[in-house]
């Protein structure tokens, strides 16, 4: 008789606490759901803040960094003497190894007409070190920009590069406009 | 069960244990290789090969070395190959290890599944809940108190000053930092150097100003005097905006109207911007909040001992507040057309004030204050006894004074380090002269200028450039025996000062024509007519020339031998003042308002 | 562009004029004469938002299925295969992000930072497992959590830990949870995600250190089953507490336990409570005295722990980027000779007001001060309550699963001879 009473009391307490927890969880859910994002968000670099420190190449959780250089060709001046392609102080404007700035030779150039060249990034080779971005920004039009490639990015809860970025250039942006390129409109 | 039988029929236990063993060893091997690979990558990052970089540098010095060229190319190929191979190895190795471990786990799972036997009932049934609870309590109490005791010990030893420092920084800067030590030391040396020159200097040892002088943490981001530190027209700040629009308000961070007019330019220190304004009867100094543009304080300059009862006669193009104030983070120093000189602390409290004697000057005094260590350098080329003075910022007492037999001039001093020493360089008819800033001794002079000199000189790389209307532009190679390397009379200025880099000299005439010369040869590279008159002096910032014309349009072009316009943003208000810069921001005084421009 | 122009540019190039203004078309797009047409800039799109909801649907499906398998079907085999599926889907396919363990940080950040808005999936991933636990016990741990699954398949030779060792180590997750909430609530860092030991395996990518920790934990899990779940997982703390009040829970025997003792060694996690013999009953007045003592000590302990933790608030605060930056700027202003850190020079060049940064850093330090008081108080409370808990004896006559620590893996079910 006593035992049964005890069990009943325990059940009552259990039910009460359960309802309490349930209500609490519901409240958290409801309160926070008023503050949710309208859609999905992804990490992106603001090229205006980026200082090309080179940490993107090494800090990503992926072995092949999700940050790569994007060439906004609409902004390009097609210069022969490209600050993003050639090492500074280079004497000869050619494609030889001693003239190229990119450590992995990930920028290819194609002759268009005298004296213009078209540049494009070979994405498989680009490691996101930002050397070319620095060169282009300092001397050229700034058409080379570092961006998180969403084909590669696993969209970590807390981006490992954002944590070490010295200029706080990383932020979450809506997935509907996932790129922050200057001089180029997102299609979507 | 069907599945049960299925697995039972799948090979023998021995087979599966062998599979597990082999895949386990294989996985272990790959892991070891991956670790070795990792260590190798750590040791030599093939992408940032120092060797290649140094070889390229060597090649740049000797571009004809074809052997070296070949070496670089082969090394580059090798290192890139090595890099991508290692990356490939890591990727493939990772997948292989994963696969091997997966197989091992499956094999082991199958083995354990098949070996699963009905458990034996343990022999003794010692119900020792009580004992366990007691042990748990003992350990929690014991272990917990040891941890807590250690934590408390370190907590007592820990010093928490971060917060105080941070909040201290936000209100008033902390005391006793190295900057103020330096100031104190310099103060001493100046006194001993110059005590023979001036009796009053000895008195400066007894400073009336509190020694605990505030020092702004980020001293590089200030704009202490007219045309930047030293007054040479070059600012070191970064990220300066190139576009704005006064009409639409684009990039205009704030705009505040200045109560009294004046042609003095803004100066900036820490979180404050200072300008002066005056009319025939009133003279005022304003302290603005750098972030919001709010006027934090206004100080009326009155009851200054020795102020002449009658204000000076000035031309409308000079006004009553033409000289730019100076600030060193301790105080703000301002001079007006009647010779009033005042020192205020950063909060607008008067430190000292005096009158330098009514200037004999038919347009109005316009030379801006300069700072050297703890002295104000004042050009006072007036009708009677033209002189250059140094006044202690702390006490307002004269440290030294050098009489200059020159005509009245309106140029500001330029203080530059010419390599071995620091010099004050001044231009007035008939010569450009240099003075030792510690004692005012004349170091050199050269006759090359005439007329009513308005523009200050420009200095770069051992060369001084002086200019005046109806005179000439002269490039002076300085030294004990200064010489004129070249001169030119095509385009001359009577108000804007020239600016120079190691390679080029830029000059704007007051009718709005900018011209660029080779600094060494004097060869003219380009000229560009802007169409509007220019009173403001050009500034070189981040390799760009910022030239503000009288209508308020800023002409921004590359400091280069080819004229390349970057942009021409319009302030929308007339201006005759030289802009001030801090990182990311420009401060422009228009005729009525003070603007802060930034992104 | 003639040769002269090219030489001119070469000179500009070599004169090392470093400026970094953005978006200025210094060299306008040339007018091509050869009929060249400009290609378009290509950027890959991110994974569609619809997949996010697919993940959520799979998650809910898995939770429902596992609860059904555990409570109704009582099938160890089903739990095992579902856990393999979760490992492959949430682990290797979805790369371990987003998981409920990490979502607790998003939640606490959102609760304390009203300006932070979080995705609806984060709320769902946080609330749903707790909700299911409230009704069915920790079924989420059994077969949906990929972190649990990867350890579970390695549990080949589990040894049973002494229950007091287990209880002692079981205090670590509380401290971890407290720290995780502190750092997330101050908007500093997501330490649970950062030190997730297994996510590296899911992505085939991690730092060497994290791989090493993950590998060691997997090796340990051969002998001590699910070490992360039991002795580290901060989300497990919440599930543990909620599960104690669950409506239904996995039971070893489907009906009345016959105390055959066959299941005694069945649980690799030591989550089976044995019946207590009457002989061990201590005198109740001793127990009551002890309980009162602990209840009195607890507030004192909370105060002492809170004070101690508050003394460390600046060490905690220095994890925050802004505080660290402000500190470094302050230090570099004092010692001008040293080359300032990259962050400092970047900040200076950005033209932001240092005073604003200082003010913000001071505010964050303040929050850390309050937060570390709470953290210390929380740890003190946990220690006090744990002590009190070890004073109480629950009288049991059956072999039952411990509702708090049981992962509902259903291993014990196969050992029970009672089938109906």
GROMACS .gro file of N, CA, C and O in nm, chain C residues 73-142:
model
  280
  860UNK      N    1   0.959  -0.264  -3.121
  860UNK     CA    2   1.016  -0.385  -3.181
  860UNK      C    3   1.119  -0.451  -3.090
  860UNK      O    4   1.141  -0.571  -3.099
  861UNK      N    5   1.184  -0.370  -3.006
  861UNK     CA    6   1.290  -0.421  -2.919
  861UNK      C    7   1.392  -0.501  -2.999
  861UNK      O    8   1.428  -0.614  -2.965
  862UNK      N    9   1.438  -0.441  -3.110
  862UNK     CA   10   1.526  -0.513  -3.202
  862UNK      C   11   1.667  -0.453  -3.201
  862UNK      O   12   1.687  -0.341  -3.247
  863UNK      N   13   1.759  -0.525  -3.150
  863UNK     CA   14   1.899  -0.480  -3.151
  863UNK      C   15   1.950  -0.469  -3.294
  863UNK      O   16   2.020  -0.376  -3.329
  864UNK      N   17   1.909  -0.565  -3.376
  864UNK     CA   18   1.957  -0.567  -3.514
  864UNK      C   19   1.911  -0.441  -3.588
  864UNK      O   20   1.987  -0.377  -3.659
  865UNK      N   21   1.785  -0.408  -3.565
  865UNK     CA   22   1.731  -0.288  -3.630
  865UNK      C   23   1.806  -0.164  -3.585
  865UNK      O   24   1.843  -0.079  -3.667
  866UNK      N   25   1.832  -0.154  -3.455
  866UNK     CA   26   1.904  -0.039  -3.404
  866UNK      C   27   2.043  -0.032  -3.468
  866UNK      O   28   2.088   0.074  -3.512
  867UNK      N   29   2.107  -0.148  -3.477
  867UNK     CA   30   2.242  -0.153  -3.534
  867UNK      C   31   2.243  -0.102  -3.678
  867UNK      O   32   2.322  -0.015  -3.713
  868UNK      N   33   2.152  -0.154  -3.759
  868UNK     CA   34   2.154  -0.114  -3.901
  868UNK      C   35   2.113   0.033  -3.918
  868UNK      O   36   2.167   0.102  -4.005
  869UNK      N   37   2.024   0.078  -3.835
  869UNK     CA   38   1.987   0.219  -3.847
  869UNK      C   39   2.105   0.308  -3.806
  869UNK      O   40   2.129   0.413  -3.865
  870UNK      N   41   2.181   0.261  -3.706
  870UNK     CA   42   2.296   0.342  -3.666
  870UNK      C   43   2.401   0.345  -3.777
  870UNK      O   44   2.467   0.446  -3.798
  871UNK      N   45   2.412   0.233  -3.850
  871UNK     CA   46   2.504   0.232  -3.965
  871UNK      C   47   2.457   0.333  -4.070
  871UNK      O   48   2.535   0.411  -4.125
  872UNK      N   49   2.325   0.333  -4.093
  872UNK     CA   50   2.272   0.428  -4.191
  872UNK      C   51   2.300   0.571  -4.148
  872UNK      O   52   2.345   0.654  -4.227
  873UNK      N   53   2.277   0.601  -4.020
  873UNK     CA   54   2.299   0.737  -3.971
  873UNK      C   55   2.446   0.776  -3.984
  873UNK      O   56   2.480   0.888  -4.019
  874UNK      N   57   2.531   0.677  -3.954
  874UNK     CA   58   2.675   0.704  -3.966
  874UNK      C   59   2.709   0.741  -4.109
  874UNK      O   60   2.783   0.836  -4.134
  875UNK      N   61   2.652   0.667  -4.203
  875UNK     CA   62   2.683   0.694  -4.343
  875UNK      C   63   2.619   0.824  -4.389
  875UNK      O   64   2.681   0.902  -4.460
  876UNK      N   65   2.491   0.846  -4.349
  876UNK     CA   66   2.422   0.965  -4.400
  876UNK      C   67   2.466   1.091  -4.327
  876UNK      O   68   2.523   1.182  -4.388
  877UNK      N   69   2.442   1.097  -4.196
  877UNK     CA   70   2.475   1.220  -4.123
  877UNK      C   71   2.625   1.236  -4.105
  877UNK      O   72   2.676   1.346  -4.095
  878UNK      N   73   2.695   1.121  -4.101
  878UNK     CA   74   2.839   1.129  -4.085
  878UNK      C   75   2.909   1.151  -4.217
  878UNK      O   76   2.944   1.263  -4.253
  879UNK      N   77   2.921   1.042  -4.293
  879UNK     CA   78   3.009   1.050  -4.410
  879UNK      C   79   2.948   1.129  -4.525
  879UNK      O   80   3.019   1.195  -4.599
  880UNK      N   81   2.814   1.125  -4.540
  880UNK     CA   82   2.756   1.199  -4.652
  880UNK      C   83   2.739   1.346  -4.617
  880UNK      O   84   2.780   1.434  -4.692
  881UNK      N   85   2.680   1.373  -4.500
  881UNK     CA   86   2.656   1.513  -4.464
  881UNK      C   87   2.771   1.574  -4.385
  881UNK      O   88   2.762   1.685  -4.334
  882UNK      N   89   2.879   1.501  -4.373
  882UNK     CA   90   3.004   1.549  -4.313
  882UNK      C   91   2.987   1.599  -4.168
  882UNK      O   92   3.054   1.690  -4.124
  883UNK      N   93   2.893   1.539  -4.099
  883UNK     CA   94   2.881   1.568  -3.956
  883UNK      C   95   2.831   1.707  -3.921
  883UNK      O   96   2.846   1.751  -3.809
  884UNK      N   97   2.775   1.780  -4.017
  884UNK     CA   98   2.726   1.915  -3.990
  884UNK      C   99   2.589   1.930  -4.055
  884UNK      O  100   2.575   1.896  -4.170
  885UNK      N  101   2.493   1.973  -3.990
  885UNK     CA  102   2.483   2.020  -3.854
  885UNK      C  103   2.434   1.904  -3.766
  885UNK      O  104   2.354   1.822  -3.808
  886UNK      N  105   2.485   1.897  -3.645
  886UNK     CA  106   2.443   1.790  -3.556
  886UNK      C  107   2.383   1.852  -3.429
  886UNK      O  108   2.414   1.966  -3.396
  887UNK      N  109   2.298   1.779  -3.358
  887UNK     CA  110   2.236   1.834  -3.237
  887UNK      C  111   2.339   1.874  -3.132
  887UNK      O  112   2.317   1.969  -3.057
  888UNK      N  113   2.451   1.800  -3.128
  888UNK     CA  114   2.552   1.830  -3.026
  888UNK      C  115   2.603   1.972  -3.044
  888UNK      O  116   2.616   2.049  -2.949
  889UNK      N  117   2.630   2.007  -3.171
  889UNK     CA  118   2.678   2.143  -3.197
  889UNK      C  119   2.567   2.246  -3.189
  889UNK      O  120   2.592   2.361  -3.156
  890UNK      N  121   2.444   2.204  -3.218
  890UNK     CA  122   2.335   2.302  -3.225
  890UNK      C  123   2.307   2.366  -3.089
  890UNK      O  124   2.254   2.476  -3.083
  891UNK      N  125   2.348   2.298  -2.982
  891UNK     CA  126   2.322   2.358  -2.850
  891UNK      C  127   2.395   2.491  -2.837
  891UNK      O  128   2.352   2.580  -2.764
  892UNK      N  129   2.506   2.504  -2.911
  892UNK     CA  130   2.579   2.632  -2.908
  892UNK      C  131   2.503   2.740  -2.984
  892UNK      O  132   2.499   2.855  -2.940
  893UNK      N  133   2.447   2.700  -3.100
  893UNK     CA  134   2.367   2.798  -3.175
  893UNK      C  135   2.254   2.848  -3.088
  893UNK      O  136   2.221   2.967  -3.088
  894UNK      N  137   2.191   2.753  -3.014
  894UNK     CA  138   2.077   2.790  -2.931
  894UNK      C  139   2.122   2.886  -2.821
  894UNK      O  140   2.061   2.992  -2.802
  895UNK      N  141   2.233   2.853  -2.753
  895UNK     CA  142   2.270   2.942  -2.643
  895UNK      C  143   2.318   3.076  -2.696
  895UNK      O  144   2.296   3.180  -2.633
  896UNK      N  145   2.383   3.076  -2.812
  896UNK     CA  146   2.423   3.204  -2.870
  896UNK      C  147   2.299   3.287  -2.904
  896UNK      O  148   2.296   3.407  -2.878
  897UNK      N  149   2.198   3.221  -2.960
  897UNK     CA  150   2.077   3.294  -2.998
  897UNK      C  151   2.003   3.346  -2.875
  897UNK      O  152   1.947   3.455  -2.876
  898UNK      N  153   2.005   3.266  -2.765
  898UNK     CA  154   1.934   3.309  -2.645
  898UNK      C  155   1.998   3.432  -2.583
  898UNK      O  156   1.929   3.517  -2.527
  899UNK      N  157   2.130   3.442  -2.592
  899UNK     CA  158   2.199   3.552  -2.525
  899UNK      C  159   2.233   3.667  -2.620
  899UNK      O  160   2.277   3.772  -2.575
  900UNK      N  161   2.223   3.645  -2.748
  900UNK     CA  162   2.252   3.751  -2.844
  900UNK      C  163   2.132   3.773  -2.934
  900UNK      O  164   2.117   3.704  -3.034
  901UNK      N  165   2.046   3.865  -2.898
  901UNK     CA  166   1.922   3.883  -2.975
  901UNK      C  167   1.946   3.916  -3.121
  901UNK      O  168   1.860   3.893  -3.205
  902UNK      N  169   2.065   3.969  -3.153
  902UNK     CA  170   2.088   4.006  -3.293
  902UNK      C  171   2.129   3.885  -3.378
  902UNK      O  172   2.132   3.894  -3.499
  903UNK      N  173   2.159   3.775  -3.313
  903UNK     CA  174   2.201   3.657  -3.387
  903UNK      C  175   2.077   3.580  -3.431
  903UNK      O  176   1.993   3.544  -3.350
  904UNK      N  177   2.065   3.558  -3.559
  904UNK     CA  178   1.951   3.479  -3.606
  904UNK      C  179   2.003   3.347  -3.659
  904UNK      O  180   2.104   3.342  -3.727
  905UNK      N  181   1.932   3.242  -3.625
  905UNK     CA  182   1.983   3.109  -3.658
  905UNK      C  183   1.887   3.038  -3.752
  905UNK      O  184   1.768   3.072  -3.760
  906UNK      N  185   1.938   2.940  -3.827
  906UNK     CA  186   1.849   2.869  -3.920
  906UNK      C  187   1.749   2.783  -3.844
  906UNK      O  188   1.778   2.734  -3.734
  907UNK      N  189   1.633   2.766  -3.904
  907UNK     CA  190   1.527   2.690  -3.838
  907UNK      C  191   1.570   2.545  -3.817
  907UNK      O  192   1.530   2.481  -3.720
  908UNK      N  193   1.658   2.495  -3.905
  908UNK     CA  194   1.704   2.357  -3.889
  908UNK      C  195   1.784   2.341  -3.759
  908UNK      O  196   1.778   2.236  -3.696
  909UNK      N  197   1.857   2.446  -3.720
  909UNK     CA  198   1.935   2.437  -3.597
  909UNK      C  199   1.842   2.419  -3.477
  909UNK      O  200   1.870   2.339  -3.388
  910UNK      N  201   1.729   2.492  -3.477
  910UNK     CA  202   1.634   2.477  -3.367
  910UNK      C  203   1.576   2.336  -3.367
  910UNK      O  204   1.569   2.269  -3.264
  911UNK      N  205   1.538   2.290  -3.488
  911UNK     CA  206   1.478   2.157  -3.498
  911UNK      C  207   1.577   2.050  -3.451
  911UNK      O  208   1.541   1.960  -3.375
  912UNK      N  209   1.702   2.063  -3.495
  912UNK     CA  210   1.801   1.964  -3.458
  912UNK      C  211   1.828   1.965  -3.307
  912UNK      O  212   1.867   1.865  -3.250
  913UNK      N  213   1.808   2.079  -3.245
  913UNK     CA  214   1.829   2.087  -3.100
  913UNK      C  215   1.708   2.032  -3.025
  913UNK      O  216   1.722   1.952  -2.931
  914UNK      N  217   1.589   2.072  -3.066
  914UNK     CA  218   1.469   2.043  -2.988
  914UNK      C  219   1.420   1.900  -3.009
  914UNK      O  220   1.381   1.832  -2.913
  915UNK      N  221   1.425   1.850  -3.135
  915UNK     CA  222   1.365   1.720  -3.165
  915UNK      C  223   1.422   1.604  -3.083
  915UNK      O  224   1.345   1.530  -3.022
  916UNK      N  225   1.554   1.586  -3.077
  916UNK     CA  226   1.604   1.474  -2.997
  916UNK      C  227   1.563   1.484  -2.851
  916UNK      O  228   1.530   1.384  -2.788
  917UNK      N  229   1.561   1.607  -2.797
  917UNK     CA  230   1.519   1.624  -2.658
  917UNK      C  231   1.373   1.586  -2.642
  917UNK      O  232   1.334   1.520  -2.545
  918UNK      N  233   1.292   1.627  -2.740
  918UNK     CA  234   1.150   1.593  -2.736
  918UNK      C  235   1.128   1.442  -2.741
  918UNK      O  236   1.052   1.385  -2.662
  919UNK      N  237   1.199   1.377  -2.833
  919UNK     CA  238   1.186   1.231  -2.844
  919UNK      C  239   1.234   1.164  -2.715
  919UNK      O  240   1.175   1.068  -2.668
  920UNK      N  241   1.343   1.219  -2.658
  920UNK     CA  242   1.395   1.163  -2.534
  920UNK      C  243   1.294   1.174  -2.422
  920UNK      O  244   1.281   1.086  -2.338
  921UNK      N  245   1.222   1.283  -2.424
  921UNK     CA  246   1.122   1.307  -2.319
  921UNK      C  247   1.014   1.198  -2.321
  921UNK      O  248   0.953   1.168  -2.220
  922UNK      N  249   0.993   1.137  -2.438
  922UNK     CA  250   0.890   1.035  -2.448
  922UNK      C  251   0.946   0.893  -2.452
  922UNK      O  252   0.887   0.801  -2.399
  923UNK      N  253   1.065   0.877  -2.515
  923UNK     CA  254   1.111   0.739  -2.539
  923UNK      C  255   1.250   0.710  -2.482
  923UNK      O  256   1.306   0.607  -2.510
  924UNK      N  257   1.311   0.802  -2.409
  924UNK     CA  258   1.448   0.779  -2.364
  924UNK      C  259   1.547   0.818  -2.472
  924UNK      O  260   1.508   0.871  -2.577
  925UNK      N  261   1.676   0.788  -2.447
  925UNK     CA  262   1.780   0.838  -2.537
  925UNK      C  263   1.791   0.754  -2.663
  925UNK      O  264   1.899   0.703  -2.696
  926UNK      N  265   1.682   0.744  -2.736
  926UNK     CA  266   1.686   0.667  -2.859
  926UNK      C  267   1.773   0.735  -2.965
  926UNK      O  268   1.831   0.671  -3.051
  927UNK      N  269   1.783   0.870  -2.953
  927UNK     CA  270   1.868   0.944  -3.047
  927UNK      C  271   2.011   0.893  -3.039
  927UNK      O  272   2.075   0.870  -3.141
  928UNK      N  273   2.060   0.871  -2.916
  928UNK     CA  274   2.197   0.823  -2.898
  928UNK      C  275   2.215   0.684  -2.960
  928UNK      O  276   2.321   0.650  -3.009
  929UNK      N  277   2.109   0.604  -2.952
  929UNK     CA  278   2.120   0.466  -2.996
  929UNK      C  279   2.151   0.454  -3.144
  929UNK      O  280   2.236   0.375  -3.183
   0.00000   0.00000   0.00000
